[in-house]
Coordinates of N, CA, C and O in Angstrom, one line a residue:
M272 N 120.0 95.2 117.6 CA 119.4 96.5 117.8 C 118.4 96.4 118.9 O 117.6 95.5 118.9
E273 N 118.5 97.3 119.9 CA 117.6 97.2 121.0 C 116.6 98.4 121.0 O 116.9 99.4 120.4
T274 N 115.5 98.2 121.6 CA 114.6 99.3 121.7 C 115.2 100.4 122.6 O 115.8 100.1 123.7
T275 N 115.2 101.6 122.2 CA 115.8 102.7 122.9 C 114.9 103.1 124.1 O 113.7 102.8 124.1
R276 N 115.5 103.8 125.0 CA 114.7 104.3 126.2 C 113.6 105.2 125.7 O 112.5 105.2 126.3
K277 N 113.8 106.0 124.7 CA 112.8 106.9 124.1 C 111.6 106.1 123.6 O 110.5 106.4 123.8
E278 N 111.9 105.0 122.8 CA 110.8 104.1 122.3 C 110.0 103.4 123.5 O 108.8 103.4 123.4
R279 N 110.8 103.0 124.5 CA 110.1 102.4 125.6 C 109.2 103.4 126.3 O 108.1 103.1 126.7
A280 N 109.7 104.6 126.5 CA 108.9 105.7 127.2 C 107.7 106.0 126.3 O 106.6 106.2 126.9
A281 N 107.9 106.0 125.0 CA 106.7 106.3 124.1 C 105.7 105.3 124.2 O 104.5 105.6 124.3
L282 N 106.1 104.0 124.3 CA 105.1 102.9 124.4 C 104.4 103.0 125.7 O 103.2 102.9 125.8
K283 N 105.1 103.2 126.8 CA 104.5 103.3 128.1 C 103.5 104.5 128.2 O 102.4 104.4 128.7
S284 N 103.9 105.6 127.6 CA 103.1 106.8 127.6 C 101.8 106.6 126.8 O 100.7 106.9 127.2
T285 N 102.0 106.0 125.6 CA 100.8 105.7 124.7 C 99.8 104.8 125.4 O 98.6 105.0 125.4
L286 N 100.4 103.7 126.0 CA 99.5 102.8 126.7 C 98.8 103.5 127.9 O 97.5 103.3 128.0
H287 N 99.5 104.3 128.6 CA 98.9 105.0 129.8 C 97.8 105.9 129.3 O 96.7 106.0 130.0
E288 N 98.0 106.6 128.2 CA 97.0 107.6 127.7 C 95.7 106.8 127.3 O 94.6 107.4 127.3
R289 N 95.8 105.6 127.0 CA 94.7 104.8 126.5 C 94.1 103.9 127.6 O 93.3 103.0 127.4
G290 N 94.6 104.2 128.9 CA 94.1 103.4 130.0 C 94.7 102.0 130.1 O 94.1 101.2 130.8
M291 N 95.8 101.8 129.4 CA 96.4 100.4 129.5 C 97.7 100.5 130.3 O 98.2 101.6 130.5
R292 N 98.2 99.4 130.6 CA 99.5 99.4 131.3 C 100.6 98.7 130.5 O 100.3 97.9 129.7
M293 N 101.8 99.1 130.8 CA 103.0 98.4 130.2 C 103.1 97.1 130.9 O 103.2 97.0 132.1
T294 N 103.2 96.0 130.1 CA 103.4 94.7 130.7 C 104.8 94.2 130.1 O 105.2 94.7 129.1
P295 N 105.4 93.3 130.9 CA 106.6 92.7 130.4 C 106.5 92.1 129.0 O 107.4 92.2 128.1
Q296 N 105.3 91.4 128.7 CA 105.1 90.8 127.5 C 105.1 91.8 126.3 O 105.6 91.6 125.2
R297 N 104.4 92.9 126.5 CA 104.3 94.0 125.5 C 105.7 94.5 125.2 O 106.1 94.7 124.0
Q298 N 106.5 94.7 126.2 CA 107.9 95.2 126.0 C 108.7 94.2 125.3 O 109.5 94.5 124.4
L299 N 108.6 92.9 125.7 CA 109.4 91.8 125.0 C 109.0 91.7 123.5 O 109.9 91.5 122.7
V300 N 107.7 91.8 123.2 CA 107.3 91.7 121.8 C 107.9 92.9 121.0 O 108.4 92.7 119.9
L301 N 107.8 94.1 121.5 CA 108.3 95.3 120.8 C 109.8 95.1 120.7 O 110.4 95.4 119.6
D302 N 110.5 94.7 121.7 CA 112.0 94.5 121.6 C 112.3 93.5 120.5 O 113.3 93.7 119.8
A303 N 111.5 92.4 120.5 CA 111.8 91.4 119.5 C 111.6 91.9 118.0 O 112.4 91.6 117.2
V304 N 110.5 92.7 117.8 CA 110.3 93.2 116.5 C 111.4 94.1 116.1 O 111.9 94.1 114.9
V305 N 111.9 95.0 117.0 CA 113.0 95.9 116.7 C 114.3 95.1 116.4 O 115.0 95.4 115.5
A306 N 114.5 94.1 117.2 CA 115.8 93.3 117.1 C 115.8 92.5 115.8 O 116.8 92.4 115.2
L307 N 114.7 91.9 115.5 CA 114.6 91.1 114.3 C 114.4 91.8 113.0 O 114.6 91.3 111.9
E308 N 114.0 93.1 113.0 CA 113.8 94.0 111.9 C 112.6 93.5 111.0 O 111.7 94.3 110.8
H309 N 112.6 92.3 110.5 CA 111.4 91.7 109.8 C 111.2 90.4 110.4 O 112.1 89.5 110.4
S310 N 110.0 90.2 110.9 CA 109.7 88.9 111.5 C 108.2 88.5 111.5 O 107.4 89.4 111.6
T311 N 108.0 87.2 111.4 CA 106.6 86.7 111.4 C 106.3 86.6 112.9 O 107.2 86.6 113.8
P312 N 105.0 86.5 113.2 CA 104.6 86.3 114.6 C 105.3 85.0 115.3 O 105.7 85.1 116.4
E313 N 105.5 84.0 114.5 CA 106.2 82.8 115.0 C 107.6 83.1 115.3 O 108.2 82.6 116.3
Q314 N 108.3 83.9 114.5 CA 109.7 84.3 114.8 C 109.8 85.2 116.0 O 110.7 85.0 116.8
V315 N 108.8 86.1 116.2 CA 108.8 86.9 117.4 C 108.6 86.0 118.6 O 109.3 86.2 119.6
C316 N 107.7 85.0 118.5 CA 107.4 84.1 119.6 C 108.7 83.4 120.0 O 109.1 83.3 121.2
K317 N 109.4 82.8 119.0 CA 110.7 82.1 119.3 C 111.7 83.0 120.0 O 112.3 82.6 121.0
H318 N 111.8 84.3 119.5 CA 112.7 85.2 120.1 C 112.3 85.5 121.6 O 113.2 85.5 122.4
V319 N 111.1 85.8 121.8 CA 110.6 86.1 123.2 C 110.8 84.9 124.1 O 111.2 85.1 125.2
Q320 N 110.5 83.7 123.6 CA 110.6 82.5 124.4 C 112.0 82.2 124.8 O 112.2 81.4 125.7
K321 N 113.0 82.8 124.2 CA 114.4 82.5 124.6 C 114.6 83.0 126.1 O 115.4 82.5 126.8
T322 N 113.9 84.1 126.4 CA 114.1 84.7 127.8 C 112.8 84.4 128.6 O 112.9 84.4 129.8
T323 N 111.7 84.3 128.0 CA 110.4 84.1 128.7 C 109.6 82.9 128.1 O 108.7 83.2 127.3
P324 N 110.0 81.7 128.4 CA 109.4 80.5 127.7 C 107.8 80.4 127.9 O 107.2 79.7 127.2
T325 N 107.3 81.1 128.9 CA 105.8 80.9 129.2 C 105.0 81.8 128.2 O 103.8 81.6 128.2
V326 N 105.5 82.7 127.5 CA 104.8 83.5 126.5 C 104.3 82.6 125.4 O 105.2 82.0 124.7
N327 N 103.0 82.6 125.1 CA 102.6 81.8 124.0 C 102.2 82.6 122.7 O 102.2 83.8 122.7
I328 N 102.0 81.9 121.6 CA 101.7 82.5 120.3 C 100.5 83.4 120.3 O 100.4 84.5 119.7
T329 N 99.5 83.1 121.1 CA 98.3 83.9 121.2 C 98.6 85.3 121.8 O 98.1 86.3 121.3
T330 N 99.4 85.3 122.8 CA 99.9 86.6 123.4 C 100.7 87.4 122.4 O 100.5 88.6 122.3
I331 N 101.5 86.7 121.6 CA 102.3 87.4 120.5 C 101.3 88.1 119.5 O 101.5 89.3 119.2
Y332 N 100.4 87.3 119.0 CA 99.4 87.9 118.0 C 98.6 89.1 118.6 O 98.5 90.1 117.9
R333 N 98.1 88.9 119.8 CA 97.4 90.0 120.4 C 98.2 91.2 120.6 O 97.8 92.4 120.4
T334 N 99.5 91.0 121.1 CA 100.4 92.1 121.3 C 100.8 92.8 120.0 O 100.8 94.1 120.0
L335 N 101.1 92.1 119.0 CA 101.4 92.7 117.7 C 100.2 93.5 117.2 O 100.4 94.6 116.7
D336 N 99.0 93.0 117.3 CA 97.8 93.7 116.9 C 97.7 95.0 117.7 O 97.5 96.1 117.1
L337 N 97.9 95.0 119.0 CA 97.8 96.2 119.8 C 98.9 97.2 119.4 O 98.7 98.4 119.2
L338 N 100.2 96.7 119.2 CA 101.3 97.6 118.9 C 101.0 98.2 117.5 O 101.4 99.4 117.3
E339 N 100.4 97.5 116.6 CA 100.1 98.0 115.3 C 99.0 99.1 115.4 O 99.1 100.2 114.8
Q340 N 98.0 98.9 116.3 CA 96.9 99.9 116.5 C 97.5 101.1 117.1 O 97.0 102.2 116.8
L341 N 98.5 101.0 117.9 CA 99.2 102.1 118.6 C 100.2 102.8 117.6 O 100.7 103.9 118.0
G342 N 100.4 102.3 116.4 CA 101.3 102.9 115.5 C 102.8 102.6 115.7 O 103.6 103.3 115.2
L343 N 103.1 101.6 116.5 CA 104.5 101.3 116.9 C 105.1 100.2 116.0 O 106.3 100.2 115.9
V344 N 104.3 99.4 115.4 CA 104.8 98.4 114.4 C 103.8 98.4 113.2 O 102.7 99.0 113.3
R345 N 104.3 97.8 112.1 CA 103.5 97.7 110.9 C 103.7 96.3 110.4 O 104.7 95.6 110.7
H346 N 102.8 95.8 109.5 CA 103.0 94.6 108.9 C 102.9 94.7 107.4 O 102.2 95.6 106.9
A347 N 103.5 93.7 106.7 CA 103.4 93.6 105.2 C 103.2 92.1 104.9 O 103.7 91.3 105.7
H348 N 102.6 91.8 103.8 CA 102.5 90.5 103.3 C 103.5 90.3 102.3 O 103.4 90.8 101.2
I349 N 104.6 89.6 102.6 CA 105.7 89.3 101.7 C 105.6 87.8 101.3 O 105.8 87.0 102.1
G350 N 105.3 87.6 100.1 CA 105.2 86.2 99.7 C 103.8 85.6 100.1 O 102.9 86.3 100.4
H351 N 103.8 84.3 100.3 CA 102.6 83.6 100.6 C 102.4 83.2 102.1 O 101.4 82.7 102.4
G352 N 103.4 83.5 102.9 CA 103.3 83.1 104.3 C 102.6 84.1 105.2 O 101.8 84.9 104.8
A353 N 103.0 84.0 106.4 CA 102.4 84.9 107.5 C 102.9 86.3 107.2 O 103.9 86.6 106.6
P354 N 102.1 87.3 107.8 CA 102.6 88.7 107.7 C 103.9 88.9 108.4 O 104.3 88.1 109.3
T355 N 104.7 89.8 107.9 CA 106.0 90.2 108.4 C 105.9 91.5 109.1 O 105.4 92.5 108.6
Y356 N 106.3 91.6 110.4 CA 106.2 92.8 111.2 C 107.6 93.5 111.3 O 108.6 92.9 111.2
S357 N 107.5 94.8 111.3 CA 108.7 95.6 111.5 C 108.3 96.8 112.4 O 107.2 97.2 112.5
A358 N 109.4 97.5 112.9 CA 109.1 98.7 113.6 C 108.6 99.8 112.7 O 108.9 99.8 111.5
R359 N 107.8 100.7 113.2 CA 107.1 101.7 112.4 C 108.0 102.5 111.6 O 107.7 102.9 110.5
D360 N 109.2 102.9 112.1 CA 110.1 103.8 111.3 C 111.0 103.0 110.3 O 111.9 103.6 109.7
H361 N 110.8 101.7 110.1 CA 111.5 100.9 109.2 C 110.8 100.9 107.9 O 110.0 100.0 107.6
E362 N 111.0 102.0 107.1 CA 110.2 102.2 105.9 C 111.0 101.9 104.6 O 112.1 102.4 104.4
H363 N 110.4 101.0 103.7 CA 111.0 100.7 102.5 C 110.0 99.9 101.7 O 109.0 99.5 102.2
V364 N 110.3 99.6 100.4 CA 109.5 98.7 99.6 C 110.3 97.4 99.4 O 111.5 97.4 99.3
H365 N 109.5 96.3 99.5 CA 110.1 95.0 99.3 C 109.9 94.5 97.9 O 108.7 94.6 97.4
L366 N 110.9 94.1 97.2 CA 110.8 93.4 95.9 C 110.9 91.9 96.1 O 112.0 91.5 96.5
V367 N 109.8 91.2 95.8 CA 109.8 89.8 96.1 C 109.8 89.0 94.8 O 108.9 89.2 94.0
C368 N 110.8 88.1 94.7 CA 110.9 87.3 93.5 C 110.0 86.1 93.5 O 110.1 85.3 94.5
H369 N 109.2 85.9 92.5 CA 108.3 84.7 92.4 C 109.0 83.4 92.3 O 108.6 82.4 92.8
Q370 N 110.2 83.5 91.7 CA 110.9 82.2 91.4 C 111.8 81.7 92.5 O 111.7 80.6 92.9
C371 N 112.6 82.6 93.1 CA 113.6 82.2 94.1 C 113.2 82.7 95.5 O 113.9 82.3 96.5
S372 N 112.1 83.5 95.6 CA 111.7 84.0 96.9 C 112.6 85.0 97.5 O 112.5 85.4 98.7
E373 N 113.6 85.5 96.8 CA 114.5 86.5 97.3 C 113.7 87.8 97.5 O 112.8 88.1 96.8
V374 N 114.1 88.5 98.6 CA 113.5 89.8 98.9 C 114.5 90.8 99.0 O 115.5 90.7 99.7
E375 N 114.3 91.9 98.2 CA 115.3 93.0 98.3 C 114.5 94.3 98.8 O 113.4 94.5 98.4
E376 N 115.2 95.1 99.6 CA 114.6 96.3 100.1 C 115.1 97.5 99.2 O 116.3 97.6 99.0
V377 N 114.2 98.3 98.8 CA 114.5 99.5 98.1 C 113.8 100.7 98.7 O 112.8 100.6 99.4
P378 N 114.3 101.9 98.5 CA 113.7 103.1 99.1 C 112.3 103.4 98.6 O 112.0 103.2 97.4
C379 N 111.5 103.9 99.5 CA 110.1 104.2 99.2 C 110.0 105.3 98.0 O 109.0 105.3 97.3
E380 N 111.0 106.1 98.0 CA 111.0 107.2 97.0 C 110.9 106.7 95.6 O 110.6 107.5 94.7
L381 N 111.3 105.5 95.3 CA 111.2 104.9 94.0 C 109.7 104.9 93.5 O 109.5 104.9 92.3
L382 N 108.8 105.0 94.4 CA 107.3 105.0 94.0 C 106.7 106.4 94.0 O 105.5 106.6 93.9
D383 N 107.6 107.5 94.1 CA 107.1 108.8 94.2 C 106.3 109.2 92.9 O 105.2 109.8 93.0
D384 N 106.8 108.8 91.7 CA 106.0 109.1 90.5 C 104.7 108.4 90.5 O 103.7 109.1 90.1
L385 N 104.6 107.2 90.9 CA 103.4 106.5 90.9 C 102.4 107.1 92.0 O 101.3 107.3 91.7
A386 N 103.0 107.5 93.1 CA 102.2 108.2 94.1 C 101.6 109.5 93.6 O 100.4 109.8 93.8
G387 N 102.4 110.2 92.8 CA 101.9 111.5 92.2 C 100.8 111.2 91.2 O 99.8 111.9 91.2
T388 N 100.9 110.2 90.4 CA 99.9 109.8 89.4 C 98.6 109.4 90.1 O 97.5 109.8 89.7
L389 N 98.7 108.6 91.1 CA 97.6 108.1 91.8 C 96.8 109.3 92.5 O 95.6 109.4 92.5
R390 N 97.6 110.2 93.0 CA 97.0 111.4 93.7 C 96.3 112.3 92.7 O 95.1 112.7 92.9
D391 N 97.0 112.6 91.6 CA 96.5 113.5 90.6 C 95.3 112.9 89.8 O 94.3 113.6 89.5
Q392 N 95.4 111.7 89.4 CA 94.3 111.1 88.6 C 93.2 110.4 89.3 O 92.1 110.4 88.8
Y393 N 93.4 110.0 90.6 CA 92.4 109.2 91.3 C 92.1 109.8 92.7 O 91.2 109.3 93.3
G394 N 92.8 110.8 93.1 CA 92.6 111.4 94.4 C 93.0 110.4 95.5 O 92.5 110.5 96.6
F395 N 93.9 109.5 95.2 CA 94.3 108.5 96.1 C 95.7 108.8 96.7 O 96.6 109.1 96.0
K396 N 95.8 108.7 98.0 CA 97.1 109.0 98.7 C 97.7 107.7 99.0 O 97.3 106.9 99.9
L397 N 98.8 107.3 98.3 CA 99.5 106.1 98.5 C 100.4 106.1 99.7 O 101.2 107.1 100.0
D398 N 100.3 105.1 100.5 CA 101.3 104.9 101.6 C 102.2 103.8 101.2 O 101.9 102.6 101.3
A399 N 103.4 104.2 100.7 CA 104.4 103.2 100.2 C 105.4 102.9 101.2 O 106.5 102.5 100.9
S400 N 105.2 103.2 102.5 CA 106.2 103.0 103.5 C 106.5 101.6 103.9 O 107.6 101.4 104.5
H401 N 105.7 100.7 103.5 CA 106.0 99.2 103.8 C 105.2 98.4 102.8 O 104.1 97.9 103.2
V402 N 105.7 98.3 101.6 CA 104.9 97.7 100.5 C 105.7 96.5 100.0 O 107.0 96.5 99.9
A403 N 105.1 95.5 99.5 CA 105.7 94.3 98.8 C 105.3 94.3 97.4 O 104.1 94.3 97.1
L404 N 106.2 94.3 96.4 CA 105.9 94.2 95.0 C 106.5 92.8 94.5 O 107.6 92.5 94.8
S405 N 105.6 92.1 93.8 CA 106.0 90.8 93.3 C 106.5 90.9 91.9 O 106.0 91.7 91.1
G406 N 107.5 90.0 91.5 CA 108.0 90.0 90.2 C 109.1 89.0 90.1 O 109.1 88.0 90.8
T407 N 110.1 89.2 89.2 CA 111.2 88.3 89.0 C 112.5 89.1 89.1 O 112.7 90.1 88.5
C408 N 113.4 88.6 90.0 CA 114.6 89.3 90.3 C 115.6 89.2 89.1 O 115.5 88.4 88.2
R409 N 116.6 90.0 89.1 CA 117.6 90.1 88.1 C 118.3 88.8 87.9 O 118.5 88.3 86.8
N410 N 118.7 88.1 89.0 CA 119.4 86.8 88.9 C 118.5 85.8 88.2 O 119.1 85.0 87.4
C411 N 117.2 85.7 88.5 CA 116.4 84.7 87.8 C 116.2 85.1 86.4 O 116.1 84.2 85.5
I412 N 116.0 86.3 86.1 CA 115.9 86.8 84.7 C 117.1 86.3 83.9 O 117.0 85.9 82.7
N413 N 118.3 86.5 84.5 CA 119.5 86.2 83.8 C 119.9 84.7 83.9 O 121.0 84.3 83.5
G414 N 119.1 83.9 84.5 CA 119.3 82.4 84.7 C 120.4 82.1 85.7 O 120.9 81.0 85.7
E415 N 120.7 83.0 86.6 CA 121.8 82.7 87.5 C 121.3 82.0 88.8 O 122.1 81.5 89.6
N416 N 120.0 81.8 89.0 CA 119.5 81.1 90.2 C 118.9 79.8 89.8 O 117.9 79.3 90.4
Q417 N 119.5 79.1 88.9 CA 118.9 77.8 88.5 C 119.8 76.7 88.9 O 120.9 76.7 89.2

């Protein structure tokens, strides 16, 4: 999956509006996040270094932070490792198994009832667009992952 011309134009425009410029590194990092769908900063770095070996992990972290501030990527904490980044429009809930570390993606709409309860009872607006829920998967419950 490649970053579309529209996404590239949006990035360039957003940067320009904020007095920043489009750099090859920024574009490479965004392209990597889109291509990898879910990736840690280290995975993004490896992907970028395939074409541009001089880009270091510090540049990756700074660029991911900037892209997140601009609303182009988001991160979630899946499991105990580094945060996982994805493109902003890649919305779903992650179900993370404690026992086998399997991760399943399910639609955000599964949390609509919870979002309604939180809004009605607590005045809280839930953003369930990229959430990780921990538990035990079906296979582990049934003893199939032993």
